[in-house]
């Protein structure tokens, strides 16, 4: 079955991995709903580019992933605009790095809300329609940190382990309804966010660009190469295909061998 004419909602898709995933589904002929923060003009430019480049409809919904009512609204608005939510990608996420004893309580709450609870709220809202149509794909952007920990990333690691558990539970509940639920666990992905950290780290640690990339960012990634956003997006498209209909409840690593170590 082709993905053409289906609707994909991708949270946190105004930049980075989410934007690549939204564009990849649009390329397959899906109407897409993008979501996330950023400059109004830049978001509108990305939205209209999707429509002209791929000949599909693209909508923007600015729902804040810390607000349950807005998250439910994202799903319901998409159903109203396009008739269904067939593919749901829970991708919005933020990071904060600090020892646990100094970790600001509000940062903990924010990370758990955006990186974990928002996926509960979108799934909660999208399930009735998917079950009724007996077809759906739920894809969660987890992380290598859904499988292993790093110090000083307590909230992020807890949220990502949580999303792996939510993925498995939802997969079991939806297994007989034609709805698959999986997560993708990237290692370090080359995004503007990662690129922007390089100059600061070079200055702070007195390192060259190559040293920052190889010895800091890619220290744990055996291939010594970044994952690309397009590689993550290609896996998401595969998980939505018929060929992947028996893949459910899986946590698929794309981490250059990081979690093999
Ligand atoms: P990014 O900062 O480029 O994108 C994050 C997106 O989430 C943006 O669109 C942002 O506007 C949106 N967002 C943030 N807070 C939000 C909120 N409250 N409500 C709605 N949207 C919100 O980051 P990215 O690197 O593309 O990360 C995307 C996902 O991939 C995250 O879940 C992240 O944990 C995961 N991930 C990233 C990497 C990496 O190396 N970049 C590795 C593994 C996993």
Tab-separated table of C-alpha atoms and ligand atoms in Angstrom:
chain	number	residue	atom	x	y	z
A	1	UNK	CA	0.000	0.000	0.000
A	2	UNK	CA	1.412	3.379	-0.980
A	3	UNK	CA	1.714	6.111	1.618
A	4	UNK	CA	0.287	8.617	-0.858
A	5	UNK	CA	-2.750	10.452	0.503
A	6	UNK	CA	-2.067	9.472	4.102
A	7	UNK	CA	-1.561	12.092	6.805
A	8	UNK	CA	1.558	12.306	8.935
A	9	UNK	CA	1.804	14.399	12.086
A	10	UNK	CA	5.369	15.021	13.223
A	11	UNK	CA	5.955	16.762	16.552
A	12	UNK	CA	9.021	18.990	16.844
A	13	UNK	CA	9.439	19.283	13.088
A	14	UNK	CA	10.431	22.900	12.592
A	15	UNK	CA	14.089	21.833	12.532
A	16	UNK	CA	16.559	18.955	12.628
A	17	UNK	CA	15.388	15.339	12.578
A	18	UNK	CA	11.673	16.160	12.709
A	19	UNK	CA	11.810	18.430	9.675
A	20	UNK	CA	13.680	15.764	7.696
A	21	UNK	CA	11.052	13.181	8.698
A	22	UNK	CA	8.163	15.479	7.722
A	23	UNK	CA	9.806	16.207	4.357
A	24	UNK	CA	10.453	12.485	3.764
A	25	UNK	CA	6.785	11.612	4.331
A	26	UNK	CA	5.746	14.508	2.065
A	27	UNK	CA	8.049	13.083	-0.602
A	28	UNK	CA	6.086	9.820	-0.307
A	29	UNK	CA	2.886	11.773	-1.029
A	30	UNK	CA	1.628	12.220	2.539
A	31	UNK	CA	-0.048	15.392	3.709
A	32	UNK	CA	1.922	16.553	6.718
A	33	UNK	CA	1.387	18.562	9.868
A	34	UNK	CA	4.528	20.194	11.153
A	35	UNK	CA	4.880	21.393	14.735
A	36	UNK	CA	7.447	23.125	16.886
A	37	UNK	CA	8.839	26.502	17.783
A	38	UNK	CA	10.807	29.051	15.768
A	39	UNK	CA	10.498	32.230	13.747
A	40	UNK	CA	7.089	32.594	12.120
A	41	UNK	CA	8.551	33.499	8.712
A	42	UNK	CA	11.067	30.622	8.746
A	43	UNK	CA	8.374	28.090	9.687
A	44	UNK	CA	6.041	29.413	6.972
A	45	UNK	CA	8.884	29.171	4.442
A	46	UNK	CA	9.493	25.489	5.341
A	47	UNK	CA	5.762	24.739	5.277
A	48	UNK	CA	5.158	26.259	1.861
A	49	UNK	CA	8.363	24.700	0.480
A	50	UNK	CA	6.983	21.254	1.406
A	51	UNK	CA	3.799	21.985	-0.563
A	52	UNK	CA	5.540	23.289	-3.688
A	53	UNK	CA	8.364	20.725	-3.667
A	54	UNK	CA	6.242	17.631	-3.082
A	55	UNK	CA	2.738	18.611	-4.274
A	56	UNK	CA	1.051	17.723	-0.973
A	57	UNK	CA	-0.736	19.762	1.662
A	58	UNK	CA	1.264	20.898	4.672
A	59	UNK	CA	-0.188	22.520	7.785
A	60	UNK	CA	1.591	24.057	10.748
A	61	UNK	CA	0.316	23.647	14.309
A	62	UNK	CA	2.206	25.446	17.060
A	63	UNK	CA	0.977	23.190	19.915
A	64	UNK	CA	3.272	23.341	22.927
A	65	UNK	CA	4.334	19.793	23.856
A	66	UNK	CA	4.196	20.677	27.563
A	67	UNK	CA	0.440	21.354	27.332
A	68	UNK	CA	-1.844	18.271	27.185
A	69	UNK	CA	-4.867	20.166	25.812
A	70	UNK	CA	-2.806	21.691	22.978
A	71	UNK	CA	-1.308	18.256	22.193
A	72	UNK	CA	-4.755	16.663	21.914
A	73	UNK	CA	-5.722	19.673	19.779
A	74	UNK	CA	-2.815	18.964	17.418
A	75	UNK	CA	-4.181	15.502	16.665
A	76	UNK	CA	-7.820	16.599	16.461
A	77	UNK	CA	-7.029	19.594	14.220
A	78	UNK	CA	-5.074	17.316	11.883
A	79	UNK	CA	-8.024	14.881	11.749
A	80	UNK	CA	-10.364	17.754	10.957
A	81	UNK	CA	-8.131	19.290	8.303
A	82	UNK	CA	-7.052	16.108	6.510
A	83	UNK	CA	-9.628	13.497	7.630
A	84	UNK	CA	-7.241	11.238	9.558
A	85	UNK	CA	-3.937	10.893	11.352
A	86	UNK	CA	-2.380	7.772	9.842
A	87	UNK	CA	1.237	8.280	10.801
A	88	UNK	CA	2.233	9.836	14.102
A	89	UNK	CA	5.855	10.687	14.762
A	90	UNK	CA	6.684	11.732	18.309
A	91	UNK	CA	9.937	13.573	17.845
A	92	UNK	CA	9.908	16.791	19.913
A	93	UNK	CA	12.690	16.797	22.440
A	94	UNK	CA	15.031	18.992	24.431
A	95	UNK	CA	18.164	18.365	26.458
A	96	UNK	CA	19.576	19.764	29.703
A	97	UNK	CA	22.870	18.687	31.242
A	98	UNK	CA	23.571	18.934	34.984
A	99	UNK	CA	24.481	16.750	37.981
A	100	UNK	CA	21.316	15.419	39.658
A	101	UNK	CA	21.797	17.386	42.868
A	102	UNK	CA	21.906	20.643	40.874
A	103	UNK	CA	19.298	19.667	38.277
A	104	UNK	CA	16.595	22.378	38.265
A	105	UNK	CA	13.230	20.803	39.143
A	106	UNK	CA	11.481	22.825	36.422
A	107	UNK	CA	13.960	21.489	33.806
A	108	UNK	CA	13.248	17.924	34.956
A	109	UNK	CA	9.494	18.537	34.607
A	110	UNK	CA	9.919	20.180	31.193
A	111	UNK	CA	12.032	17.350	29.767
A	112	UNK	CA	9.691	14.649	31.060
A	113	UNK	CA	6.740	16.599	29.604
A	114	UNK	CA	8.226	17.221	26.139
A	115	UNK	CA	10.354	14.093	25.642
A	116	UNK	CA	7.973	11.566	27.229
A	117	UNK	CA	4.484	12.678	28.311
A	118	UNK	CA	3.722	14.468	25.012
A	119	UNK	CA	3.968	11.088	23.256
A	120	UNK	CA	1.396	9.622	25.674
A	121	UNK	CA	-0.954	12.515	24.902
A	122	UNK	CA	-0.608	12.277	21.095
A	123	UNK	CA	-0.974	8.471	21.127
A	124	UNK	CA	-3.979	8.753	23.484
A	125	UNK	CA	-5.647	11.134	21.008
A	126	UNK	CA	-4.654	9.321	17.788
A	127	UNK	CA	-5.490	5.719	18.764
A	128	UNK	CA	-9.300	5.795	18.298
A	129	UNK	CA	-9.013	6.900	14.646
A	130	UNK	CA	-6.192	4.468	13.855
A	131	UNK	CA	-8.081	1.553	15.436
A	132	UNK	CA	-11.281	2.442	13.562
A	133	UNK	CA	-9.397	2.513	10.232
A	134	UNK	CA	-7.373	-0.593	11.186
A	135	UNK	CA	-4.162	1.046	10.030
A	136	UNK	CA	-1.634	3.243	11.738
A	137	UNK	CA	2.046	3.843	12.263
A	138	UNK	CA	3.421	5.359	15.445
A	139	UNK	CA	7.125	6.131	15.366
A	140	UNK	CA	8.898	7.621	18.353
A	141	UNK	CA	12.285	9.315	18.125
A	142	UNK	CA	14.051	7.850	21.139
A	143	UNK	CA	17.870	7.890	21.411
A	144	UNK	CA	20.845	5.718	22.251
A	145	UNK	CA	19.977	7.095	25.679
A	146	UNK	CA	16.851	4.918	25.660
A	147	UNK	CA	19.231	1.957	26.053
A	148	UNK	CA	22.239	3.283	27.952
A	149	UNK	CA	22.975	6.209	30.258
A	150	UNK	CA	25.465	9.053	30.362
A	151	UNK	CA	26.173	11.079	33.494
A	152	UNK	CA	24.477	14.467	33.943
A	153	UNK	CA	21.587	13.671	31.597
A	154	UNK	CA	19.204	12.212	34.204
A	155	UNK	CA	15.949	13.653	32.865
A	156	UNK	CA	16.804	12.954	29.221
A	157	UNK	CA	17.895	9.362	29.912
A	158	UNK	CA	14.837	8.731	32.114
A	159	UNK	CA	12.487	10.169	29.474
A	160	UNK	CA	14.113	8.205	26.640
A	161	UNK	CA	14.023	4.917	28.611
A	162	UNK	CA	10.386	5.805	29.316
A	163	UNK	CA	9.524	6.281	25.665
A	164	UNK	CA	11.027	2.862	24.895
A	165	UNK	CA	8.653	1.367	27.488
A	166	UNK	CA	5.666	3.325	26.189
A	167	UNK	CA	6.514	2.101	22.670
A	168	UNK	CA	6.436	-1.551	23.767
A	169	UNK	CA	3.196	-1.176	25.741
A	170	UNK	CA	1.361	0.628	22.935
A	171	UNK	CA	2.662	-1.970	20.438
A	172	UNK	CA	1.113	-4.799	22.474
A	173	UNK	CA	-2.206	-2.982	22.887
A	174	UNK	CA	-2.478	-2.181	19.173
A	175	UNK	CA	-0.995	-5.372	17.693
A	176	UNK	CA	-4.282	-6.739	16.347
A	177	UNK	CA	-5.495	-3.424	14.925
A	178	UNK	CA	-3.022	-2.956	12.065
A	179	UNK	CA	-1.183	-0.321	14.058
A	180	UNK	CA	2.559	-0.680	14.644
A	181	UNK	CA	4.504	1.248	17.263
A	182	UNK	CA	8.284	1.472	17.152
A	183	UNK	CA	11.089	3.718	18.233
A	184	UNK	CA	14.236	4.813	16.468
A	185	UNK	CA	17.301	5.296	18.630
A	186	UNK	CA	19.903	7.491	16.954
A	187	UNK	CA	23.348	8.186	18.285
A	188	UNK	CA	24.784	11.614	17.494
A	189	UNK	CA	22.946	13.098	14.542
A	190	UNK	CA	24.378	15.973	12.542
A	191	UNK	CA	21.838	18.774	13.165
A	192	UNK	CA	22.185	22.559	13.411
A	193	UNK	CA	21.976	22.048	17.176
A	194	UNK	CA	25.097	19.854	17.201
A	195	UNK	CA	26.928	22.041	14.668
A	196	UNK	CA	26.351	25.149	16.800
A	197	UNK	CA	28.045	23.514	19.825
A	198	UNK	CA	31.358	23.103	18.003
A	199	UNK	CA	32.787	26.669	18.151
A	200	UNK	CA	31.935	27.008	21.864
A	201	UNK	CA	33.480	23.652	22.726
A	202	UNK	CA	36.599	24.527	20.682
A	203	UNK	CA	37.009	27.698	22.753
A	204	UNK	CA	36.088	26.195	26.124
A	205	UNK	CA	38.458	23.228	25.803
A	206	UNK	CA	41.065	24.783	23.521
A	207	UNK	CA	40.586	22.095	20.887
A	208	UNK	CA	40.548	22.036	17.096
A	209	UNK	CA	37.311	21.388	15.221
A	210	UNK	CA	38.500	17.841	14.404
A	211	UNK	CA	39.323	17.168	18.083
A	212	UNK	CA	35.880	18.357	19.170
A	213	UNK	CA	34.194	16.151	16.580
A	214	UNK	CA	36.277	12.994	17.144
A	215	UNK	CA	37.237	13.171	20.828
A	216	UNK	CA	34.187	14.885	22.323
A	217	UNK	CA	31.088	14.487	20.158
A	218	UNK	CA	31.937	11.167	18.516
A	219	UNK	CA	33.962	9.715	21.417
A	220	UNK	CA	31.316	7.025	21.979
A	221	UNK	CA	30.396	6.447	18.320
A	222	UNK	CA	32.631	3.689	16.889
A	223	UNK	CA	32.145	4.650	13.212
A	224	UNK	CA	33.381	8.184	14.058
A	225	UNK	CA	30.696	9.489	11.767
A	226	UNK	CA	27.502	11.357	12.537
A	227	UNK	CA	24.132	9.861	11.694
A	228	UNK	CA	22.371	12.114	9.157
A	229	UNK	CA	18.829	13.411	9.522
A	230	UNK	CA	17.993	11.866	6.151
A	231	UNK	CA	19.077	8.425	7.387
A	232	UNK	CA	16.730	8.710	10.379
A	233	UNK	CA	13.951	9.911	8.066
A	234	UNK	CA	14.513	6.984	5.673
A	235	UNK	CA	14.111	4.529	8.557
A	236	UNK	CA	10.893	6.269	9.619
A	237	UNK	CA	9.524	5.936	6.066
A	238	UNK	CA	10.510	2.254	6.017
A	239	UNK	CA	8.720	1.670	9.345
A	240	UNK	CA	5.571	3.135	7.780
A	241	UNK	CA	5.767	0.827	4.764
A	242	UNK	CA	3.998	-2.505	4.248
A	243	UNK	CA	7.377	-4.242	4.396
A	244	UNK	CA	7.558	-3.222	8.070
A	245	UNK	CA	4.063	-4.354	9.068
A	246	UNK	CA	5.483	-7.108	11.307
A	247	UNK	CA	7.957	-4.798	13.028
A	248	UNK	CA	6.254	-3.579	16.180
A	249	UNK	CA	7.441	-2.840	19.692
A	250	UNK	CA	10.994	-2.568	18.372
A	251	UNK	CA	13.683	-0.147	19.432
A	252	UNK	CA	15.893	0.231	16.370
A	253	UNK	CA	19.371	1.608	16.927
A	254	UNK	CA	21.024	3.880	14.363
A	255	UNK	CA	24.070	4.871	16.344
A	256	UNK	CA	27.242	3.945	14.457
A	257	UNK	CA	27.765	1.037	16.881
A	258	UNK	CA	27.575	3.094	20.088
A	259	UNK	CA	25.310	0.678	21.998
A	260	UNK	CA	27.199	-2.388	20.738
A	261	UNK	CA	30.145	-1.423	22.923
B	1	LIG	P1	16.120	20.137	17.317
B	1	LIG	O1	16.351	21.074	18.447
B	1	LIG	O2	16.663	20.483	15.956
B	1	LIG	O3	14.539	19.879	17.145
B	1	LIG	C1	13.682	19.804	18.249
B	1	LIG	C2	12.297	20.181	17.808
B	1	LIG	O4	11.419	20.123	18.929
B	1	LIG	C3	12.201	21.621	17.251
B	1	LIG	O5	11.304	21.649	16.169
B	1	LIG	C4	11.652	22.395	18.441
B	1	LIG	O6	10.979	23.586	18.079
B	1	LIG	C5	10.701	21.354	19.003
B	1	LIG	N1	10.297	21.622	20.368
B	1	LIG	C6	11.050	21.882	21.469
B	1	LIG	N2	10.278	22.127	22.531
B	1	LIG	C7	8.987	22.021	22.103
B	1	LIG	C8	7.713	22.177	22.726
B	1	LIG	N3	7.580	22.481	24.031
B	1	LIG	N4	6.608	22.007	21.975
B	1	LIG	C9	6.707	21.705	20.632
B	1	LIG	N5	7.881	21.548	20.000
B	1	LIG	C10	8.995	21.713	20.723
B	1	LIG	O7	16.658	18.725	17.795
B	1	LIG	P2	16.908	17.328	17.040
B	1	LIG	O8	18.326	17.024	17.250
B	1	LIG	O9	16.344	17.304	15.675
B	1	LIG	O10	16.070	16.350	17.996
B	1	LIG	C11	14.835	15.762	17.626
B	1	LIG	C12	14.637	14.506	18.465
B	1	LIG	O11	15.701	13.603	18.211
B	1	LIG	C13	14.604	14.748	19.977
B	1	LIG	O12	13.627	13.919	20.572
B	1	LIG	C14	15.999	14.304	20.399
B	1	LIG	O13	16.033	13.882	21.736
B	1	LIG	C15	16.250	13.165	19.441
B	1	LIG	N6	17.662	12.809	19.243
B	1	LIG	C16	18.550	13.719	18.737
B	1	LIG	C17	19.887	13.336	18.566
B	1	LIG	C18	20.922	14.277	18.017
B	1	LIG	O14	22.111	13.940	18.078
B	1	LIG	N7	20.565	15.403	17.442
B	1	LIG	C19	20.273	12.049	18.937
B	1	LIG	C20	19.323	11.147	19.444
B	1	LIG	C21	18.013	11.548	19.588
